PDB file of C-alpha atoms in Angstrom:
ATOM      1  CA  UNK A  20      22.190   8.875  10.255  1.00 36.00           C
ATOM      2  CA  UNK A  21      21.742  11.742   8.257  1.00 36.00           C
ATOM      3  CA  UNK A  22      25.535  12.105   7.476  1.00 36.00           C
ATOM      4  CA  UNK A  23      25.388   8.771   6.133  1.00 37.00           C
ATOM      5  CA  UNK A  24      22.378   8.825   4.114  1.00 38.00           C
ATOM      6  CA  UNK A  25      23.924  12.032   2.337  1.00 35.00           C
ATOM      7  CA  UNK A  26      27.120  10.031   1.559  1.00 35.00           C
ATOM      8  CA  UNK A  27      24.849   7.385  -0.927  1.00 38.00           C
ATOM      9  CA  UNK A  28      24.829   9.617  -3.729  1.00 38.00           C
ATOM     10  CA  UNK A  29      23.423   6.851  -6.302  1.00 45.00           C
ATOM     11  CA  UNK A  30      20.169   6.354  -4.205  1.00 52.00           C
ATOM     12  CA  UNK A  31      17.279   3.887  -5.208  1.00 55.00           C
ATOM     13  CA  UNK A  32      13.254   4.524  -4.864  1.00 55.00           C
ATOM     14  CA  UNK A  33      12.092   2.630  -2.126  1.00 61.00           C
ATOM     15  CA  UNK A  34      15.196   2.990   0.245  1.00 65.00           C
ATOM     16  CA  UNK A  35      18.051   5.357   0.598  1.00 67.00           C
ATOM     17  CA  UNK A  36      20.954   3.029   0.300  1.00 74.00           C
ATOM     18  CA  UNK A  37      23.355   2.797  -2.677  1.00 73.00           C
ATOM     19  CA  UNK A  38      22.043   0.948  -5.064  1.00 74.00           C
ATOM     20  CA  UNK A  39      23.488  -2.975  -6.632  1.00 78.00           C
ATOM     21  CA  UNK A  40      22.593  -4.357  -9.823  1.00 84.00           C
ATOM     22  CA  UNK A  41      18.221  -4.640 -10.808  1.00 85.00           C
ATOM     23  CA  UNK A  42      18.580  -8.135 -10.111  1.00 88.00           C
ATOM     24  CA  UNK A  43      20.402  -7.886  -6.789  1.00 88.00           C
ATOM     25  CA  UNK A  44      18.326  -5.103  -5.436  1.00 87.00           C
ATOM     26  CA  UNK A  45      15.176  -7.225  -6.948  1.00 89.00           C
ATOM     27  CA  UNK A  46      16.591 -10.073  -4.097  1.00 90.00           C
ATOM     28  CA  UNK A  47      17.033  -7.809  -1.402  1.00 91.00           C
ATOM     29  CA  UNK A  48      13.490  -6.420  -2.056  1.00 90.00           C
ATOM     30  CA  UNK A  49      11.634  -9.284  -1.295  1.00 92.00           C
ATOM     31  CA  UNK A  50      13.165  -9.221   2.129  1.00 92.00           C
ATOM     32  CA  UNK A  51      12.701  -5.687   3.153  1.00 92.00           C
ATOM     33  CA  UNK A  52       9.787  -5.394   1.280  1.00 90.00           C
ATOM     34  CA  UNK A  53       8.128  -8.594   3.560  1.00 92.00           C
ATOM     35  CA  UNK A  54       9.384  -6.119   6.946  1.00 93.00           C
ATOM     36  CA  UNK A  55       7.511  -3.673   5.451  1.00 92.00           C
ATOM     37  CA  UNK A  56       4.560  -5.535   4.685  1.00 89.00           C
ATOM     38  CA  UNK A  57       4.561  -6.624   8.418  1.00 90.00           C
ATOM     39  CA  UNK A  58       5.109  -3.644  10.058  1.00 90.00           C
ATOM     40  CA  UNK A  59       2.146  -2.415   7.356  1.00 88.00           C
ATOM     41  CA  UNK A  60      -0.563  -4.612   8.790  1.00 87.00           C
ATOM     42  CA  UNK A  61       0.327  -4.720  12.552  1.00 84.00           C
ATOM     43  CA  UNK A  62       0.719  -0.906  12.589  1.00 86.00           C
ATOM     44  CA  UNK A  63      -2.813  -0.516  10.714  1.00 84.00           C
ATOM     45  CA  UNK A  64      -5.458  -3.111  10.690  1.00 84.00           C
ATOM     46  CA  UNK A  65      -7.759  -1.840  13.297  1.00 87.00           C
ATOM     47  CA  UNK A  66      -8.323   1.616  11.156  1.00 86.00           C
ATOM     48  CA  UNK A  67      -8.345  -0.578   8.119  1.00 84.00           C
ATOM     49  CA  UNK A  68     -11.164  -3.011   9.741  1.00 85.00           C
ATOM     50  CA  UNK A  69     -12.973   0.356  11.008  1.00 88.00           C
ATOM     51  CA  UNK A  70     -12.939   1.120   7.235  1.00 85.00           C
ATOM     52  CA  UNK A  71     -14.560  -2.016   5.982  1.00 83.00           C
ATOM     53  CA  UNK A  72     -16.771  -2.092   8.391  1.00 86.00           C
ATOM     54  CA  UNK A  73     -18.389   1.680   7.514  1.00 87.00           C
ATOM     55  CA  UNK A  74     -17.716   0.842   3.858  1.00 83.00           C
ATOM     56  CA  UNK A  75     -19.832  -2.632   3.663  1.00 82.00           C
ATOM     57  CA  UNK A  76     -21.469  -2.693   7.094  1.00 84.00           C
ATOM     58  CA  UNK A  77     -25.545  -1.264   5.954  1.00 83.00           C
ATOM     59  CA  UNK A  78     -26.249  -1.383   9.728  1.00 86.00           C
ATOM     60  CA  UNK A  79     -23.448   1.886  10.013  1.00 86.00           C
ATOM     61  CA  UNK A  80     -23.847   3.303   6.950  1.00 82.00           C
ATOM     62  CA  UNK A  81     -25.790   6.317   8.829  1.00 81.00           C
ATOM     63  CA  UNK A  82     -22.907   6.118  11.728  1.00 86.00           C
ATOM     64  CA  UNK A  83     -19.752   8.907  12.118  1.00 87.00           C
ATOM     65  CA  UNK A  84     -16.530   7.469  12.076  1.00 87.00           C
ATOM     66  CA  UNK A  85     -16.374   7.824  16.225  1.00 90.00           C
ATOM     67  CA  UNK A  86     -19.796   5.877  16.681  1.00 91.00           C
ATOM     68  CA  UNK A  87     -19.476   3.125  14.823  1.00 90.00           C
ATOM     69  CA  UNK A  88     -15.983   2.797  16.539  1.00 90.00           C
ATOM     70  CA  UNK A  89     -17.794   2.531  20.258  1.00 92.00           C
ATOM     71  CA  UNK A  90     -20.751   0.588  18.615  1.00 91.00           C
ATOM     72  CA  UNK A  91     -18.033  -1.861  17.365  1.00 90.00           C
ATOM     73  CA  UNK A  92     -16.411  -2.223  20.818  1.00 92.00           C
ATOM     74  CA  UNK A  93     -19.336  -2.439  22.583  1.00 92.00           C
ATOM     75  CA  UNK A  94     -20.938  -5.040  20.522  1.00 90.00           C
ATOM     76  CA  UNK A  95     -17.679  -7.052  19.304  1.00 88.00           C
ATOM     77  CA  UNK A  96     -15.110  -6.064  21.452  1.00 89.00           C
ATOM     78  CA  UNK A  97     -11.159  -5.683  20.396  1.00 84.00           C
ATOM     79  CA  UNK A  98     -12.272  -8.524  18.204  1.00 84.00           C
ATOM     80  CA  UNK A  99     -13.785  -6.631  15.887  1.00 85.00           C
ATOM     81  CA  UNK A 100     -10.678  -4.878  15.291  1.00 85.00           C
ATOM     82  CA  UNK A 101      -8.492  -7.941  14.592  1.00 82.00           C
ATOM     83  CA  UNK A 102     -11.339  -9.483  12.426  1.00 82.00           C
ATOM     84  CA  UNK A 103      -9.738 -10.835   9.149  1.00 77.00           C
ATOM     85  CA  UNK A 104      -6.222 -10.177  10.177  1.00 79.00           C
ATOM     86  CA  UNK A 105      -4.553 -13.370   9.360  1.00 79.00           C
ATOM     87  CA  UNK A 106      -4.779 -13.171   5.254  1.00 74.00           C
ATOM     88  CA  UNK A 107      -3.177  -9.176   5.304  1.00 77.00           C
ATOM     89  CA  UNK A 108      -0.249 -10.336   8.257  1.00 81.00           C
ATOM     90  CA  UNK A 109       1.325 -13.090   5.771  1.00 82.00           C
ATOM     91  CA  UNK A 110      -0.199 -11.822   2.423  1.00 78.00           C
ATOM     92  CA  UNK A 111       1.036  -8.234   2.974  1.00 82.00           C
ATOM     93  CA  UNK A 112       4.269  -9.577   3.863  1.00 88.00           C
ATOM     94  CA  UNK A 113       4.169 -11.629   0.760  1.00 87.00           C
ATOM     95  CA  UNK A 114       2.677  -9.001  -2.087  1.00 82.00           C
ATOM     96  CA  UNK A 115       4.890  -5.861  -0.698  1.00 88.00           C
ATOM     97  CA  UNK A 116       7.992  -8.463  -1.249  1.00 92.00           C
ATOM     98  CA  UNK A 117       6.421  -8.688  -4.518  1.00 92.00           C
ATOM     99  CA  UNK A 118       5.487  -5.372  -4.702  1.00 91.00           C
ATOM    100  CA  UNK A 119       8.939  -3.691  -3.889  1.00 91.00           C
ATOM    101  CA  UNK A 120      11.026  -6.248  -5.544  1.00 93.00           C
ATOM    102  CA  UNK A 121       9.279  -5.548  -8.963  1.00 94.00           C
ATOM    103  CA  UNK A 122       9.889  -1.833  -8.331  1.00 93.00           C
ATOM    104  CA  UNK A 123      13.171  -2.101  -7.182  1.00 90.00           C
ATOM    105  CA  UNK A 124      14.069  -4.010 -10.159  1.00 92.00           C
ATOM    106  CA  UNK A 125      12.059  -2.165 -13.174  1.00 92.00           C
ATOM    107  CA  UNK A 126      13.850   1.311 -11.064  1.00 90.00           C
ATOM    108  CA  UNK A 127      17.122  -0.108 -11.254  1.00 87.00           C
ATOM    109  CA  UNK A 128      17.184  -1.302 -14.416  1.00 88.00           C
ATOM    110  CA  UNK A 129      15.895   1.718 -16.050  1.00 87.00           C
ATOM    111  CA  UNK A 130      18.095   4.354 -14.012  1.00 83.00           C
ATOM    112  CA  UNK A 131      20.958   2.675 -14.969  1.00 80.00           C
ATOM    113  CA  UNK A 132      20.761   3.923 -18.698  1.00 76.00           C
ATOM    114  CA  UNK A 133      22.346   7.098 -18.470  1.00 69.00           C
ATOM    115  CA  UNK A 134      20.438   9.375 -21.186  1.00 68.00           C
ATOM    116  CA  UNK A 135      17.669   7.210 -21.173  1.00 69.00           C
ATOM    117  CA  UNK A 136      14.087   9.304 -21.794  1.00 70.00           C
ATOM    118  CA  UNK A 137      12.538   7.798 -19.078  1.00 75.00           C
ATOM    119  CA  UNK A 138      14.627   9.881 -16.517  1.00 76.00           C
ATOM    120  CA  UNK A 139      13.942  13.308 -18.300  1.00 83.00           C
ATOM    121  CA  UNK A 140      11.375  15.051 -15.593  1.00 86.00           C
ATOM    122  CA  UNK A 141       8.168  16.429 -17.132  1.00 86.00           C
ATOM    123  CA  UNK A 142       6.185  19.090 -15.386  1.00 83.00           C
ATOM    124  CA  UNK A 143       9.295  20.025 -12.984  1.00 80.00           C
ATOM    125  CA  UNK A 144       8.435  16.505 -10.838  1.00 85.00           C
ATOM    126  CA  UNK A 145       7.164  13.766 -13.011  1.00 90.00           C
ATOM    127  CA  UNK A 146       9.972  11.226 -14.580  1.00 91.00           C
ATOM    128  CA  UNK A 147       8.506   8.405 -16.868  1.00 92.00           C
ATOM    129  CA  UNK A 148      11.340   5.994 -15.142  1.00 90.00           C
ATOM    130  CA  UNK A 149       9.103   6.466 -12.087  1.00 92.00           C
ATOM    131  CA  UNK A 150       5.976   6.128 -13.746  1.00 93.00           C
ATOM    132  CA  UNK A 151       6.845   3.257 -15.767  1.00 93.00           C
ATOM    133  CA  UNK A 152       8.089   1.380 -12.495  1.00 93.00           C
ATOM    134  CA  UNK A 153       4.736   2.364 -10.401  1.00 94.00           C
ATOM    135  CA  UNK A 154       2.886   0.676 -13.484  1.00 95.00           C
ATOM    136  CA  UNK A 155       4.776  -2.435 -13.511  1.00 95.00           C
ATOM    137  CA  UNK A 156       4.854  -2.526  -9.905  1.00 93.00           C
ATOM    138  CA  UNK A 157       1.112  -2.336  -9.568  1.00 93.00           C
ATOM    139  CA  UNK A 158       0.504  -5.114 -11.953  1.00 93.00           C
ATOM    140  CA  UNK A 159       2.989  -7.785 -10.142  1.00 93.00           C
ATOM    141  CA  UNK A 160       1.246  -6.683  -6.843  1.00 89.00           C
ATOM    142  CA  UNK A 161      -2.600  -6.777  -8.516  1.00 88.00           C
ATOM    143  CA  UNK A 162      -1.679 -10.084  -8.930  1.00 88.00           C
ATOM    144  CA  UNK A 163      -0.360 -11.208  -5.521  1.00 86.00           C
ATOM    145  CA  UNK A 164      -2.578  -9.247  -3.721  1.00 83.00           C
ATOM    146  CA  UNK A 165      -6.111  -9.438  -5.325  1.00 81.00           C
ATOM    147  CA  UNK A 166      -7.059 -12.997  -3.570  1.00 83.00           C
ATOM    148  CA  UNK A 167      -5.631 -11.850  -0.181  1.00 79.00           C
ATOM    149  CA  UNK A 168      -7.465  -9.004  -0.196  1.00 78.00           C
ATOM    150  CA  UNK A 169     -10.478 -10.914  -0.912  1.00 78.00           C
ATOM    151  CA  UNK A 170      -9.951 -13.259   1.465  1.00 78.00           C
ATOM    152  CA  UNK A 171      -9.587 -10.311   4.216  1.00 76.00           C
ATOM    153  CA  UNK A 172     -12.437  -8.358   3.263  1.00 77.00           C
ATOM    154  CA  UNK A 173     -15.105 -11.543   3.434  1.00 78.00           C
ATOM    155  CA  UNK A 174     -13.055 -12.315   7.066  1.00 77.00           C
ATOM    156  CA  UNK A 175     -13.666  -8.524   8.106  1.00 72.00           C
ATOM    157  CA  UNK A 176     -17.757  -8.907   7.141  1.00 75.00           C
ATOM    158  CA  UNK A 177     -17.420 -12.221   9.311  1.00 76.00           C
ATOM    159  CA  UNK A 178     -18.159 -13.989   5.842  1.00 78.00           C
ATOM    160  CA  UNK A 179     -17.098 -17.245   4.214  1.00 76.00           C
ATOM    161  CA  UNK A 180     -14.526 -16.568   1.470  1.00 72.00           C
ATOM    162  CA  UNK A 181     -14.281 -19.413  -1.572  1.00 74.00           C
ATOM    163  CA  UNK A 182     -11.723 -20.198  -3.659  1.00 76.00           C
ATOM    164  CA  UNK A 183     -13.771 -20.103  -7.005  1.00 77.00           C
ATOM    165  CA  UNK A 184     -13.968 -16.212  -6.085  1.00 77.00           C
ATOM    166  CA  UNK A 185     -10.700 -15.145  -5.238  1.00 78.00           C
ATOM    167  CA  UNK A 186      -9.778 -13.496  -8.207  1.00 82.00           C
ATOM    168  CA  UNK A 187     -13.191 -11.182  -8.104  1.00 81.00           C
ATOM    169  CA  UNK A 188     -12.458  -7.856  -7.924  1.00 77.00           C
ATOM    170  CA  UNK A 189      -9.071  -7.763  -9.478  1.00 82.00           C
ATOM    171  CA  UNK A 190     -10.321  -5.257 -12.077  1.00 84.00           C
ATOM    172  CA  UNK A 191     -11.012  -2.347  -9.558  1.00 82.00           C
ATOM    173  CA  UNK A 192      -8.191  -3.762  -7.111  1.00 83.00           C
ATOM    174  CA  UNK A 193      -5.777  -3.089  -9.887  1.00 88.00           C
ATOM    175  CA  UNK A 194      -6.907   0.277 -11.077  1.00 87.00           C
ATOM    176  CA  UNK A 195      -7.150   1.393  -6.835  1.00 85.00           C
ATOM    177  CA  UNK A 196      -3.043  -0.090  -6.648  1.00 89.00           C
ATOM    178  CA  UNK A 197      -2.006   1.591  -9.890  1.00 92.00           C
ATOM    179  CA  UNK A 198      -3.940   5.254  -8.538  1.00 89.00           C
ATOM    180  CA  UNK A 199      -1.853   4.685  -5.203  1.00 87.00           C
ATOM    181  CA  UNK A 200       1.281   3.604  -5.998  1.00 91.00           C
ATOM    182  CA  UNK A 201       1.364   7.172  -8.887  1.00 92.00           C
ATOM    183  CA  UNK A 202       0.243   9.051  -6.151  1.00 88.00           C
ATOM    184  CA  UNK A 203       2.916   8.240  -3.356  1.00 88.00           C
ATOM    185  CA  UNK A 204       5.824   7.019  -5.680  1.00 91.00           C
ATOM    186  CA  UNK A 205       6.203  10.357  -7.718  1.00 92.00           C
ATOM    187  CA  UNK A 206       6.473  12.998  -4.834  1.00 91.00           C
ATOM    188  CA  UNK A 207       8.734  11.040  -2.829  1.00 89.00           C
ATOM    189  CA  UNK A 208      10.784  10.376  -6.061  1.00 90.00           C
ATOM    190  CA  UNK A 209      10.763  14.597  -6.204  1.00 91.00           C
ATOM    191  CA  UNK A 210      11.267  14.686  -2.294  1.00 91.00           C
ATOM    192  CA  UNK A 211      14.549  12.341  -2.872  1.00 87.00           C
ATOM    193  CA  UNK A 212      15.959  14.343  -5.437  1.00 87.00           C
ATOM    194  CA  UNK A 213      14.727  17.866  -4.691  1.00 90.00           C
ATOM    195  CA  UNK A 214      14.662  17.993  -0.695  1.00 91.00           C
ATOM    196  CA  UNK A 215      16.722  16.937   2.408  1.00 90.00           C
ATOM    197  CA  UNK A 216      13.342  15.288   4.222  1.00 91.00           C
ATOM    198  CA  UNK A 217      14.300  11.957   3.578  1.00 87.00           C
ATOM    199  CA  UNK A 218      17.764  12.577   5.517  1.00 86.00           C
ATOM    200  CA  UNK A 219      16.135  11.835   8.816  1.00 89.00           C
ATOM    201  CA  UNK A 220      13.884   9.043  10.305  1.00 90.00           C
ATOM    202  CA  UNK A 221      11.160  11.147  11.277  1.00 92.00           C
ATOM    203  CA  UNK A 222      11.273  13.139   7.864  1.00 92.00           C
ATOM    204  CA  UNK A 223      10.638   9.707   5.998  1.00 91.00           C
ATOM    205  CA  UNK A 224       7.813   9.187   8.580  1.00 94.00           C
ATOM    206  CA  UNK A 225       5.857  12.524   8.072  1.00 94.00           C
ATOM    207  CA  UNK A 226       6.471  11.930   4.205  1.00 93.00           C
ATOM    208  CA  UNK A 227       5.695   9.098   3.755  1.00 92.00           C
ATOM    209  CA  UNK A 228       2.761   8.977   6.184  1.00 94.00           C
ATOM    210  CA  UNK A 229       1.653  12.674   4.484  1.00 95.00           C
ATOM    211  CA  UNK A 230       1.959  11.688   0.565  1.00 92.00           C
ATOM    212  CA  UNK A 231       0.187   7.790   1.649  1.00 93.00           C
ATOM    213  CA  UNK A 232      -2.667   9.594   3.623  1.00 94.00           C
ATOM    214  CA  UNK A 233      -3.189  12.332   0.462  1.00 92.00           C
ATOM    215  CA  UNK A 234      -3.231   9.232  -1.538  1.00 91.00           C
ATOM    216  CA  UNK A 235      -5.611   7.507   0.474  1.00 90.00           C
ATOM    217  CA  UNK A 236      -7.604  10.377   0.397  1.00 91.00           C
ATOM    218  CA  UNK A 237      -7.837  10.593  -3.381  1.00 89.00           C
ATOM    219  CA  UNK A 238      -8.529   6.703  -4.434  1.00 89.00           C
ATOM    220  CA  UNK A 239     -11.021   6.003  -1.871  1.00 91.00           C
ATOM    221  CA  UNK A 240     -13.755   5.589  -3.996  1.00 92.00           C
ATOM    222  CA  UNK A 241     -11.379   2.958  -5.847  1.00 88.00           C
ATOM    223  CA  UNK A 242     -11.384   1.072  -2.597  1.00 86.00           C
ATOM    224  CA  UNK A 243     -15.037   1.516  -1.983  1.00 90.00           C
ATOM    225  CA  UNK A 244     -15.587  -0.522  -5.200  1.00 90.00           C
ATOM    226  CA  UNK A 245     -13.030  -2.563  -4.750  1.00 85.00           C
ATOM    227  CA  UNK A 246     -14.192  -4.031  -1.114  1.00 84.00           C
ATOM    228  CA  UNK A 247     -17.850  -4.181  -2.601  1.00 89.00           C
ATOM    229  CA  UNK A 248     -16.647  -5.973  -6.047  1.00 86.00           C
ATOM    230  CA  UNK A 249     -14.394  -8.497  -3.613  1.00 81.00           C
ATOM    231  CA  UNK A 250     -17.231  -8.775  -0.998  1.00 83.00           C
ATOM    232  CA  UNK A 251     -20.009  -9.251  -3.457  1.00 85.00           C
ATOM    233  CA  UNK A 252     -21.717  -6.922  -2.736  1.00 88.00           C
ATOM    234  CA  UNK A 253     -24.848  -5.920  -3.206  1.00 91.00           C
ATOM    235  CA  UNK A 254     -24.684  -9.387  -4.862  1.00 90.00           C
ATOM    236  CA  UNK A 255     -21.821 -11.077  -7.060  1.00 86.00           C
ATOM    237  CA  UNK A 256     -21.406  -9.282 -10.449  1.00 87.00           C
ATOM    238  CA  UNK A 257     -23.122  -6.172  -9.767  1.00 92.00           C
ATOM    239  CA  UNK A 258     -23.533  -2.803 -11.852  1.00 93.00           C
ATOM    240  CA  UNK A 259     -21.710   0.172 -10.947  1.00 93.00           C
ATOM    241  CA  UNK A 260     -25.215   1.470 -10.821  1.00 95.00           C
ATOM    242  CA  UNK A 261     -26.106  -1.195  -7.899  1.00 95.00           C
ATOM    243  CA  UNK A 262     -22.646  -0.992  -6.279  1.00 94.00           C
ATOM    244  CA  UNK A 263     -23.904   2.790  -5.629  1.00 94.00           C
ATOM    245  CA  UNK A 264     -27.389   2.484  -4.446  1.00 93.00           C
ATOM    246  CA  UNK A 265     -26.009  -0.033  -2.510  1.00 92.00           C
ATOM    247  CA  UNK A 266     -23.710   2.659  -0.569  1.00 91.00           C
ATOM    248  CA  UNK A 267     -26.398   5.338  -0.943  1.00 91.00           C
ATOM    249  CA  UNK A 268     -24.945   7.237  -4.198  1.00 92.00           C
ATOM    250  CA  UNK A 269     -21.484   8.976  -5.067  1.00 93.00           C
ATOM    251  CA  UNK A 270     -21.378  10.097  -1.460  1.00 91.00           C
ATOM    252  CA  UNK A 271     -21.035   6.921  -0.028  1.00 91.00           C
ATOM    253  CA  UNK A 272     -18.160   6.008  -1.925  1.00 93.00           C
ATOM    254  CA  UNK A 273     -16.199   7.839   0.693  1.00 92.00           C
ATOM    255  CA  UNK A 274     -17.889   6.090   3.486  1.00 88.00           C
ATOM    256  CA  UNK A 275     -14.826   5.297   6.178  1.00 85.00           C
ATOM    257  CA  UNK A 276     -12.463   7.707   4.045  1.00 90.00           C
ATOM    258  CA  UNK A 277     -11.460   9.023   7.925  1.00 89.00           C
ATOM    259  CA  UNK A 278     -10.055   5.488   9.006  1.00 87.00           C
ATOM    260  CA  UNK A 279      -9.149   5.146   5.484  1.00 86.00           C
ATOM    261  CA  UNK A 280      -6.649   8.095   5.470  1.00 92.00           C
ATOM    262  CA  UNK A 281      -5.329   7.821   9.069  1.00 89.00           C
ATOM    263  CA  UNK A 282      -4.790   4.500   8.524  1.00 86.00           C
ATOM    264  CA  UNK A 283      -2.628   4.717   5.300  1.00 88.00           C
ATOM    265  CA  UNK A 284      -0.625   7.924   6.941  1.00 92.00           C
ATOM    266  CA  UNK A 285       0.360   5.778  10.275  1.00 91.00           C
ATOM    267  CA  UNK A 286       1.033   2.313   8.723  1.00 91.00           C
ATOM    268  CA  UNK A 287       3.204   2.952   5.733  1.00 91.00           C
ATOM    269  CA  UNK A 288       5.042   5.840   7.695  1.00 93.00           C
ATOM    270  CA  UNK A 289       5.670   3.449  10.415  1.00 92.00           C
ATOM    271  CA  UNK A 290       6.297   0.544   7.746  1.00 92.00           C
ATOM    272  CA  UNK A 291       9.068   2.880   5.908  1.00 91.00           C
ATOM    273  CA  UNK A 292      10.958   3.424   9.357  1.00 91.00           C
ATOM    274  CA  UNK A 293      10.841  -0.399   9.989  1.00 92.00           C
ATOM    275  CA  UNK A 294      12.410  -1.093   6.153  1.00 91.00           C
ATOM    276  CA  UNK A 295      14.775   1.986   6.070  1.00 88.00           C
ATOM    277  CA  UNK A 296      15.673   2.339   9.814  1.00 88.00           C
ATOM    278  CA  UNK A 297      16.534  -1.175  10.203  1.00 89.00           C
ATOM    279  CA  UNK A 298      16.206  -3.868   7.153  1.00 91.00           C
ATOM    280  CA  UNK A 299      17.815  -2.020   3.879  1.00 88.00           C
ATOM    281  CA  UNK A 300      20.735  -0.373   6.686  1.00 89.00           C
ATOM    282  CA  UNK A 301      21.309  -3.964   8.097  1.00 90.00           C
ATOM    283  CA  UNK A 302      21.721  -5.582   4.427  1.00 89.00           C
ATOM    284  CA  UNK A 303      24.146  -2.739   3.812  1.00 87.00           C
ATOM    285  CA  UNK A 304      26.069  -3.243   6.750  1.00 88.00           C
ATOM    286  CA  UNK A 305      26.300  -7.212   6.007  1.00 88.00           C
ATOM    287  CA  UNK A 306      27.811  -6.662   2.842  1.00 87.00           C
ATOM    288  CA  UNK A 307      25.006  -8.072   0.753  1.00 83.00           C
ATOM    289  CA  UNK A 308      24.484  -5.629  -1.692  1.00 79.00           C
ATOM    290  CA  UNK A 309      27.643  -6.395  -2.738  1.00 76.00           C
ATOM    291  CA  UNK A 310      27.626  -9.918  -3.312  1.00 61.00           C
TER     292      UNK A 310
END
């Protein structure tokens, strides 16, 4: 494996293989990026439902991270853990398509300028054709992703969702994406170019899951707002001000950051394995990047 990831010297963002024209790669994206988006959700939605739940939940707002997980079981069961998980297994599938087919493509496009000033590398790590494509990236999947999310976060409060309110939220939803997708993008961009990590399986894992979970770590109070804006809560509309006596002040806004960050390390380490262990190899091997 490693032997023939070194061989593909002209390497793309999201996967290791060598790369085919924007709008070929842009194709095979929405394919591997669905696999991902699968393996994403299946791989993570119990942490990610233990988040909401600590994040909008006022009955576990004074709970640790461990008690409202055995209150949860106790009172709800496994349940409680799958709660909501039909909009994130299809839409995740569906907006990380999106999401790594508009990267691939922007990526593509722009590396392929030789000379171009969006590949010089400012600060020794950060190059503006990665930047650029994060952006656009994060816009496409705002887009996709804002009503599914909604729709998941109302069936995680055991709420009614409505389709007059899909779209609330999408303010905060996109600023939380764009945060992210900067903050994973950018040092596994460096990691590609700079380090042997990604040569191996398990090195993608413990990158991936490492720079995701850092992430995490840093935009949580993004999502805070962004499951509160989408939930509409403490009521439809409200003030920052609200939003954070509704969560008990700035300290709050990292209520469920635990979940939050083991959660993003596990599923999109385990979601990169499933894409570039099996789906971007397999459309290699069939010839289709070459089509």
């Amino acid at each position: 494996f490693a032997a023939h990831r070194a061989s593909q010297v002209t390497c793309s963002m999201a996967h290791l293989e060598r790369r085919s024209t924007p709008k070929r790669e842009g194709q095979i994206a929405l394919v591997t990026g669905a696999v991902y988006g699968v393996a994403h959700t299946l791989s993570g939605h119990p942490l990610d439902n233990l988040k909401a739940r600590l994040q909008l939940d006022k009955s576990l707002h004074g709970s640790s991270t461990l008690a409202a997980a055995r209150h949860l079981w106790r009172t709800e069961g496994a349940r409680a853990y799958y709660r909501g998980c039909v909009p994130p297994l299809w839409g995740s599938a569906v907006y990380r398509a999106v999401m790594m087919s508009s990267y691939e493509t922007m990526f593509t496009y722009l590396d392929a300028h030789e000379g171009s000033l969006s590949k010089v590398e400012l600060f020794g790590c950060i190059r503006p054709v990665v930047v650029t494509s994060a952006v656009f990236c994060a816009l496409c999947r705002g887009i996709v992703e804002a009503p599914i999310e909604q729709a998941k976060v109302m069936g995680q409060t055991n709420k009614t969702w409505e389709v007059r309110s899909l779209y609330r939220g999408l303010g905060p939803q996109i600023a939380r994406t764009t945060a992210m997708l900067l903050a994973i993008f950018v040092p596994y961009d460096y990691a590609r170019r700079k380090t042997s990590v990604l040569s191996t399986l398990s090195g993608q894992f413990l990158l991936v899951g490492s720079v995701c979970a850092a992430s995490y770590a840093v935009i949580h109070p993004l999502e805070t707002l962004k499951n509160l804006a989408q939930a509409g809560l403490p009521r439809p509309g409200a003030t920052l001000a609200s939003r954070l006596q509704y969560v008990g002040g700035p300290r709050g806004l990292y209520r469920g950051a635990l979940p939050s960050i083991l959660c993003g390390g596990l599923r999109n380490g385990a979601a990169t394995v499933a894409m570039n262990g099996f789906a971007n190899p397999l459309i290699t091997r069939l010839g289709l990047r070459e089509m």
